[in-house]
XYZ file of C-alpha atoms in Angstrom:
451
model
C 0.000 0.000 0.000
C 1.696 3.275 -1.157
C 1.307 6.069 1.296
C 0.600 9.599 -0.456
C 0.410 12.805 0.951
C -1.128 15.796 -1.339
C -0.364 19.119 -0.157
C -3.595 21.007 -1.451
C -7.089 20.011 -1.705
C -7.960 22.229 -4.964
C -9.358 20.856 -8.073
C -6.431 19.003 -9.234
C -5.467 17.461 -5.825
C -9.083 16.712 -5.203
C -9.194 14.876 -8.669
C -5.762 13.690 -8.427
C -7.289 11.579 -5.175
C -10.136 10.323 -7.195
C -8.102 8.707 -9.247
C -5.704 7.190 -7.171
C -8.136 5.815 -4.944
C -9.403 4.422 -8.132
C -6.010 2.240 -8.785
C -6.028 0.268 -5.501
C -3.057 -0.050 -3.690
C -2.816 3.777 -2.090
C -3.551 5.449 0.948
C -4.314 8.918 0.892
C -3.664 11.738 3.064
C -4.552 15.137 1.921
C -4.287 18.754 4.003
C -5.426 22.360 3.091
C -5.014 25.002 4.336
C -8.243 26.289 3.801
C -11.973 26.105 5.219
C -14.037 23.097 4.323
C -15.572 24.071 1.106
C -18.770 22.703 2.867
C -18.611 24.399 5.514
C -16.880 27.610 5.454
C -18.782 31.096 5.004
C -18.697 32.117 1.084
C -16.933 35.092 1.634
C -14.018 33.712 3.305
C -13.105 31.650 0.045
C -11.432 32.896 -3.193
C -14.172 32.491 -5.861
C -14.502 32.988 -9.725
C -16.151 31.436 -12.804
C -14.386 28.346 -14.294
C -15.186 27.373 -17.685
C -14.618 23.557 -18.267
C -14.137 22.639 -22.094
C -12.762 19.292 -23.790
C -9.197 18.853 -21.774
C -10.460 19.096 -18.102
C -13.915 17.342 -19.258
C -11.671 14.668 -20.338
C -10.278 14.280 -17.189
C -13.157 14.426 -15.245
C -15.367 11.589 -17.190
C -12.695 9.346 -15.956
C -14.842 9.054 -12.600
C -18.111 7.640 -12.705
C -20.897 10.376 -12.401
C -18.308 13.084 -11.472
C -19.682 14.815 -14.599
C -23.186 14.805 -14.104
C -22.737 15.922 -10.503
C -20.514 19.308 -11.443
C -23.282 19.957 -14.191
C -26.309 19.898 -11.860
C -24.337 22.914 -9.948
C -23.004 24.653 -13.359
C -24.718 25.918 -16.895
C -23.679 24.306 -20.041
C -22.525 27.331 -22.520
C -23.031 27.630 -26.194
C -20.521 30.306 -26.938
C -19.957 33.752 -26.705
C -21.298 37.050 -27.294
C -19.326 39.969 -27.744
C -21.150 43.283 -27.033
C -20.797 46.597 -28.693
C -21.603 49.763 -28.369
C -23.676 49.236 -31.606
C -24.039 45.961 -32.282
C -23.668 42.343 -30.443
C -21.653 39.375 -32.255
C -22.585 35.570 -31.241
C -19.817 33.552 -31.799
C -21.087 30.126 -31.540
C -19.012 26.662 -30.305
C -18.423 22.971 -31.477
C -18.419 21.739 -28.276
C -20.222 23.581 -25.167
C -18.175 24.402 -21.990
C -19.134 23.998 -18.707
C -19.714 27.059 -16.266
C -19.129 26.755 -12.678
C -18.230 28.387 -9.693
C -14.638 27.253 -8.384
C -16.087 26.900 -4.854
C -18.771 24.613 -6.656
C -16.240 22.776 -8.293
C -14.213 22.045 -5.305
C -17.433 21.063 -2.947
C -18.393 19.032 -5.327
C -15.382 16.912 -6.098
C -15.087 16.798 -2.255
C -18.596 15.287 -1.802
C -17.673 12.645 -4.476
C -14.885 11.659 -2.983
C -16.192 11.418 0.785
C -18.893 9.201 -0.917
C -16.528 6.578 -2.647
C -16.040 3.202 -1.039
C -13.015 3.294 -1.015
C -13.037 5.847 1.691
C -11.371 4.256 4.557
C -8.221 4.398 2.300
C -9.035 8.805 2.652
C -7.852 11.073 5.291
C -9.188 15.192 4.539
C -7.946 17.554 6.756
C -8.875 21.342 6.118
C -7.530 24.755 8.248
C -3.841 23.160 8.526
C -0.682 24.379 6.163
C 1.945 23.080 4.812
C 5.197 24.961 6.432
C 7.977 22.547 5.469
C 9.387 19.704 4.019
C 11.732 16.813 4.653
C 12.328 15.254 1.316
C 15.017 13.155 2.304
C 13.404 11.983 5.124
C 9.797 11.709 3.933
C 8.504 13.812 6.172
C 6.173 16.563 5.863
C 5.623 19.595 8.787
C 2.462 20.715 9.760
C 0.429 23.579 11.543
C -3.432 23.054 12.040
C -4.815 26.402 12.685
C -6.747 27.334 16.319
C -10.035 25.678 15.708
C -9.257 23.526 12.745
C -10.785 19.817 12.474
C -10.186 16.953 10.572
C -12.182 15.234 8.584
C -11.161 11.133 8.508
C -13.550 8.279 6.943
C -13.732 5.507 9.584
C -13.838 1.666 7.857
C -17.367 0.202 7.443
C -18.997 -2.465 5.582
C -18.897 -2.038 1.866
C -22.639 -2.414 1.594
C -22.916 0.486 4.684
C -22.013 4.127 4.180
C -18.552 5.356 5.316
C -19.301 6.771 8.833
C -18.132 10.380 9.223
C -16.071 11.575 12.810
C -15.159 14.555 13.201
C -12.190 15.339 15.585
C -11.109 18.378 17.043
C -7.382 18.829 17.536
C -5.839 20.310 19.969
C -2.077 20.381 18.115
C -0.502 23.486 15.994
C 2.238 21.904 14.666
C 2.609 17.826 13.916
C 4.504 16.006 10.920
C 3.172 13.495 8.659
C 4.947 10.747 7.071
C 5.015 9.905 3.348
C 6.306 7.359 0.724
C 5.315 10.151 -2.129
C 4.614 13.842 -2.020
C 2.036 15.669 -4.133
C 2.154 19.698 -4.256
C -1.013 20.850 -5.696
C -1.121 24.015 -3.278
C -1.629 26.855 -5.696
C -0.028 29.271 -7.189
C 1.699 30.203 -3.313
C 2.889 26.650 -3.184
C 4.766 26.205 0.090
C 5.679 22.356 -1.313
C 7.276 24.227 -4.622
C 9.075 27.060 -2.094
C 10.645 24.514 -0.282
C 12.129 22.802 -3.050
C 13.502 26.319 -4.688
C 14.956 27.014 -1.449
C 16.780 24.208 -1.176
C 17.864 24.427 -5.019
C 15.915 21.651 -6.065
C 13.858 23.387 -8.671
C 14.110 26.609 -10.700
C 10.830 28.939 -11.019
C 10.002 32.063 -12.443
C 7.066 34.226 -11.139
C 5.220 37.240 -12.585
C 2.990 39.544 -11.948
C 0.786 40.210 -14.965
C 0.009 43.782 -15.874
C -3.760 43.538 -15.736
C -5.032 43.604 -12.837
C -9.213 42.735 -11.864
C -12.245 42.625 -9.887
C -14.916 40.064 -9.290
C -18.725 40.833 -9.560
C -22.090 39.100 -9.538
C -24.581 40.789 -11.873
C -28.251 39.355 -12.755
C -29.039 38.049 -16.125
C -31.674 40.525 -16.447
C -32.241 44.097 -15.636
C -36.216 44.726 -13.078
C -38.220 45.553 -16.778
C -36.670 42.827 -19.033
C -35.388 45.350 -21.443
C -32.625 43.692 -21.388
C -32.131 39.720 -20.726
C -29.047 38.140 -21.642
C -28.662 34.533 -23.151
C -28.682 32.209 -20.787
C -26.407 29.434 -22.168
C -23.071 31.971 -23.500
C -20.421 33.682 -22.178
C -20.549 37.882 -22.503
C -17.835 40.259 -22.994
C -17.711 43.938 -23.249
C -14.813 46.184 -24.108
C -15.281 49.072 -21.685
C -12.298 51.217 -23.459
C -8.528 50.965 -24.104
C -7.085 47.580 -21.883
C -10.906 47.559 -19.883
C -13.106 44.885 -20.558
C -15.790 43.063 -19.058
C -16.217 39.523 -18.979
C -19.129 37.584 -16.872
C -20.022 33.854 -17.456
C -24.044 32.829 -16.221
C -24.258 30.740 -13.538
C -27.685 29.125 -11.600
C -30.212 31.164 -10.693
C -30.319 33.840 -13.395
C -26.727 35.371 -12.252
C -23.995 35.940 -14.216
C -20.194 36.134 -12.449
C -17.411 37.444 -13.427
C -14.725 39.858 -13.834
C -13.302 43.735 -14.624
C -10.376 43.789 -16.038
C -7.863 46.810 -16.098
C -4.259 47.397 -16.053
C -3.098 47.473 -12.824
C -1.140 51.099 -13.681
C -4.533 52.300 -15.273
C -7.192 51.421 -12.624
C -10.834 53.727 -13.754
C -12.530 53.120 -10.452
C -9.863 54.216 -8.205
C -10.820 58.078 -7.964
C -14.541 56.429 -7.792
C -15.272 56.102 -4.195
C -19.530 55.688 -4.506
C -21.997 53.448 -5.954
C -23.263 56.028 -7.993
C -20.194 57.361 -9.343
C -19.389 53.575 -10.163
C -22.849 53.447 -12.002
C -22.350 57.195 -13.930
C -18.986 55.515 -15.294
C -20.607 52.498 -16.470
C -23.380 54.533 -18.184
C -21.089 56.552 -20.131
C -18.990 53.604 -21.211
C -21.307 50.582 -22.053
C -24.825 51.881 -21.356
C -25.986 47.976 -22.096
C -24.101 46.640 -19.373
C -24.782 49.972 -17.024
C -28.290 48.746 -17.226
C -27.922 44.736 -15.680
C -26.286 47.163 -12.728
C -28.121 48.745 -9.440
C -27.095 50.835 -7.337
C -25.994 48.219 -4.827
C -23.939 46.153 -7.327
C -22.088 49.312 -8.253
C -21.556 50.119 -4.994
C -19.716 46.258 -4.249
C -18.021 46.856 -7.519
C -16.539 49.874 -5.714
C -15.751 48.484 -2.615
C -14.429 45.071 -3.599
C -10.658 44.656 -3.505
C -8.245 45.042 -6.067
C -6.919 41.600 -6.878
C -3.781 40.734 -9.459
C -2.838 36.987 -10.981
C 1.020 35.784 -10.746
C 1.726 33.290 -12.931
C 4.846 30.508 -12.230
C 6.677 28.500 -14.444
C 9.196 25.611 -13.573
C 11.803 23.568 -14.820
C 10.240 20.482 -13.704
C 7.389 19.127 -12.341
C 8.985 16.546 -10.189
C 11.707 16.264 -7.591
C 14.118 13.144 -7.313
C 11.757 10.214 -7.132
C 9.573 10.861 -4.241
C 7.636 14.347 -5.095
C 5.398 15.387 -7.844
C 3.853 19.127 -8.866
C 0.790 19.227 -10.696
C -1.607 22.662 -11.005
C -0.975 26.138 -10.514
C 1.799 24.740 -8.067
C 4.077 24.225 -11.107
C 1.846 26.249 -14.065
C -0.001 29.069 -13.091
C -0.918 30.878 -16.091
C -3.150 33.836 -17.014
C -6.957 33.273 -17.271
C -7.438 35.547 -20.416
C -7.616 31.861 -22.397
C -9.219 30.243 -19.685
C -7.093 27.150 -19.720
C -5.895 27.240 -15.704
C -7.820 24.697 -14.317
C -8.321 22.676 -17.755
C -4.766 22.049 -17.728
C -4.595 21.675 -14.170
C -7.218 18.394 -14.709
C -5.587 17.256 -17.288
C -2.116 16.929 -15.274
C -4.284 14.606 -13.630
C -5.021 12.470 -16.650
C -1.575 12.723 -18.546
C 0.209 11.191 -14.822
C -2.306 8.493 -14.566
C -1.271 7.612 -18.034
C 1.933 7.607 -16.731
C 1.070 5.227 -13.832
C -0.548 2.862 -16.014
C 2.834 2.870 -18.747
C 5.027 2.862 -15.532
C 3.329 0.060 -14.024
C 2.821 2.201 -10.728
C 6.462 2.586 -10.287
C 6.710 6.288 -9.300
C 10.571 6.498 -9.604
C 9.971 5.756 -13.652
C 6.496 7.489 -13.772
C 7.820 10.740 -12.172
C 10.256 11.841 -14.719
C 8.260 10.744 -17.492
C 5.311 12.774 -16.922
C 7.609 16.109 -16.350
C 9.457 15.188 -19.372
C 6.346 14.461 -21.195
C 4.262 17.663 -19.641
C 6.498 20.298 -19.339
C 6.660 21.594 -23.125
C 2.778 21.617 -23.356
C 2.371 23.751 -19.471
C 5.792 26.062 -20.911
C 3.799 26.861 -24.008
C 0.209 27.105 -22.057
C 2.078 30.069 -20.666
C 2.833 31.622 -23.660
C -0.689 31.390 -25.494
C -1.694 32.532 -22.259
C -0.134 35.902 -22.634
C -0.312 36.323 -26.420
C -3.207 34.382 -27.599
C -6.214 37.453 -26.811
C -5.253 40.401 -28.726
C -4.336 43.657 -27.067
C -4.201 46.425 -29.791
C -7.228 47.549 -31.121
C -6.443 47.065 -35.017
C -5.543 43.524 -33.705
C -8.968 43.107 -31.740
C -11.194 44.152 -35.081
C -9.089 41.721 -36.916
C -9.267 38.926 -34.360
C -13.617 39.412 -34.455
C -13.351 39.887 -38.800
C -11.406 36.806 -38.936
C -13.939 34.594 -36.829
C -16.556 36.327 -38.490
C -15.304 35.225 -41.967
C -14.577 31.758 -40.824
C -18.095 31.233 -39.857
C -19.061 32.643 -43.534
C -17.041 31.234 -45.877
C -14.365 28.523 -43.716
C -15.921 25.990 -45.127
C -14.908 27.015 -48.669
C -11.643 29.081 -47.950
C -9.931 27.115 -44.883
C -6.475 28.907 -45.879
C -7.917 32.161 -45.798
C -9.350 31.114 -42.373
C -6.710 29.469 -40.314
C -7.293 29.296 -36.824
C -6.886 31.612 -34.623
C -5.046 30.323 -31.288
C -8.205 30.872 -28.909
C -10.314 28.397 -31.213
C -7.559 25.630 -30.987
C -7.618 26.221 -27.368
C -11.408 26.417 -26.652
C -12.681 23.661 -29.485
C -10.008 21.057 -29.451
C -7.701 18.832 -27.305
C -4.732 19.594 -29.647
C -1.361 19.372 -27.009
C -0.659 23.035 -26.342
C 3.031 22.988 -28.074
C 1.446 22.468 -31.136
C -0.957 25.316 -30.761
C 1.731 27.287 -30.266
C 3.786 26.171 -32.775
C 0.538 26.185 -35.317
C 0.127 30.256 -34.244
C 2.819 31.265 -33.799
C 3.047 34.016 -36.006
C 0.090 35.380 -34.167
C 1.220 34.889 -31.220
C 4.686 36.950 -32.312
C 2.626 39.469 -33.895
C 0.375 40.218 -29.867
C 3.501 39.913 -28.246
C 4.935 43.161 -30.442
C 2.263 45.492 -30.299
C 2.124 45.191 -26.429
C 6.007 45.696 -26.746
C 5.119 48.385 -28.676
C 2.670 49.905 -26.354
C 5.069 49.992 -23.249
């Protein structure tokens, strides 16, 4: 029985637990140091939209009912539509996406998992970080937070469900021993720290220049003047670098996010709802009109909040740790590919398992060897995929306008564009890049023009 300790208990850890509870022969111990999902208040939780398409689908269907589960919480989307001043554009999709809240997509994979039979082989523990690492001696260190609990699955009879105790713990710091390590801790990974610090691993973090804030607005405005399709994704370009982006969710809502460069914020000399509202009336009257008084006013008052993105030069260290996730690949979400890869880590190391015949010392560096070109050039498309100049943005629209018109009898006239590889396809993401690359080159100048 291999013992395994993830560090994380995100998406991809979550999933990563699902399947190797799946494979027999592991015991699992995973620690956050976050609130139960199930549990904690909304508001102390990170939250934002996550659009699911093809790669982190694929992932998912590998566990029985996992999809059907995350749909009853999310909306299946259609596409897009892009809003101007004078006109909207639908842009419509292959393949539908589908829209849920990251909280909802973490309870939800947690719930599965509680409810597998294979349980007893599960320990959960929530409220306790990660502050250091013994690699050579297997050992990971500890600290529950004041009040934390953990969550362990007691052994039952198969045909009985898995009995639930709940145990409050008086200790700050403890260590826990494992035969393999898993970092899947996020973009602040303590698991990835340690191993820089010690010179194990090389990785490069950046701030990106936009910077955002979350909202919740409804789908519809109190007359119905204006009601916005349920089953797509909405975007708005609010001026030069501001845009507006909001995905539908249950209940009629739509969530999502204003984005601005973080030198260039327009809400920062706005200190009221109204003034909030008067701004958003002048700039996109459609989308001033989905907004109250109330929503401007949280739109106001909400933080500030920027994405760093980290790349490696591995994704495993010596033959006892793997990283998997924003841990090892956080990108930017302007192609929303974050948590799609992150599930699909998932997959491509199971893959591994089976070739490796569960030997982790031969499965380890396979899957960074194997992985590692495809999360390098996620990074890339990530930054120059979405076009930033304005000559650029009219030609991205006029080029998927004309491939809807006439692709079918001019494909060389209507390559591709990188964000319909990503979005419609499973294609590996070096040979996105590689396939756009002149695009890609061509976004990357003009913003090295504009700075």
């Amino acid at each position: 029985m291999k013992n395994i300790v993830i560090i994380g208990a995100g998406p991809a850890g979550l999933l990563l637990a699902h399947y190797l509870l799946s494979r027999g022969g592991y015991q699992v111990q995973m620690y956050d140091r976050r609130p139960d999902p199930r549990s904690a208040m909304p508001s102390s939780q990170r939250t934002f939209p996550i659009s699911l398409q093809l790669r982190g689908l694929r992932a998912i269907q590998a566990v029985p009912g996992l999809e059907p589960a995350l749909a009853a919480r999310g909306v299946w989307s259609q596409g897009v539509v892009i809003h101007g001043q004078k006109k909207d554009r639908q842009i419509d999709r292959k393949s539908p996406l589908l829209l849920i809240d990251r909280n909802e997509l973490t309870r939800v994979l947690l719930e599965t998992l509680l409810a597998r039979k294979e349980v007893s082989r599960l320990t959960v523990t929530f409220d306790c970080a990660c502050v250091g690492v013994d690699l050579d001696g297997q050992r990971v260190m500890l600290q529950r937070q004041l009040g934390g609990q953990s969550e362990r699955q007691s052994e039952r009879q198969s045909d009985r469900p898995a009995e639930t105790r709940v145990e409050a713990s008086a200790e700050e710091r403890f260590e826990a021993g494992f035969e393999y390590l898993v970092g899947a801790d996020g973009v602040r990974s303590q698991v990835r720290e340690t191993f820089v610090t010690r010179g194990d691993l090389h990785c490069e973090q950046k701030t990106i220049s936009d910077a955002y804030k979350s909202l919740y607005l409804p789908r519809a405005n109190a007359d119905k003047s204006i009601e916005l399709a349920d089953d797509r994704i909405h975007t708005w370009t609010v001026g030069q670098g501001l845009r507006m982006l909001m995905a539908p969710q249950p209940g009629d809502w739509l969530h999502g996010t204003f984005i601005f460069p973080a030198n260039n914020n327009p809400l920062a000399a706005l200190s009221t709802g109204e003034a909030v509202l008067n701004y958003f009336q002048r700039r996109s009257p459609s989308l001033a009109k989905l907004m109250s008084l109330e929503t401007a006013t949280a739109l106001a008052e909400k933080p500030v909040s920027r994405v760093v993105t980290v790349k490696c030069d591995r994704m495993q260290v010596k033959s006892r740790s793997l990283l998997i996730g924003d841990a090892v690949h956080a990108v930017s979400p302007s192609v929303g590919q974050g948590c799609n890869a992150s599930l699909q880590d998932v997959q491509v190391f199971d893959q591994c398992l089976n070739r490796c015949a569960d030997n982790w010392a031969e499965a380890l560096p396979t899957f960074s060897t194997e992985r590692l070109p495809d999360v390098h050039a996620l990074r890339e498309l990530s930054d120059y995929a979405f076009p930033r100049s304005k000559w650029m943005a009219f030609e991205f629209i006029f080029r998927l306008m004309l491939k809807k018109k006439l692709g079918r009898w001019l494909p060389r006239l209507t390559k591709p564009l990188p964000m319909e590889f990503l979005m419609e396809g499973e294609h590996p993401y070096a040979e996105i890049l590689e396939e756009t690359r002149g695009w890609v080159e061509r976004v990357k100048s003009s913003i090295n023009r504009a700075t």
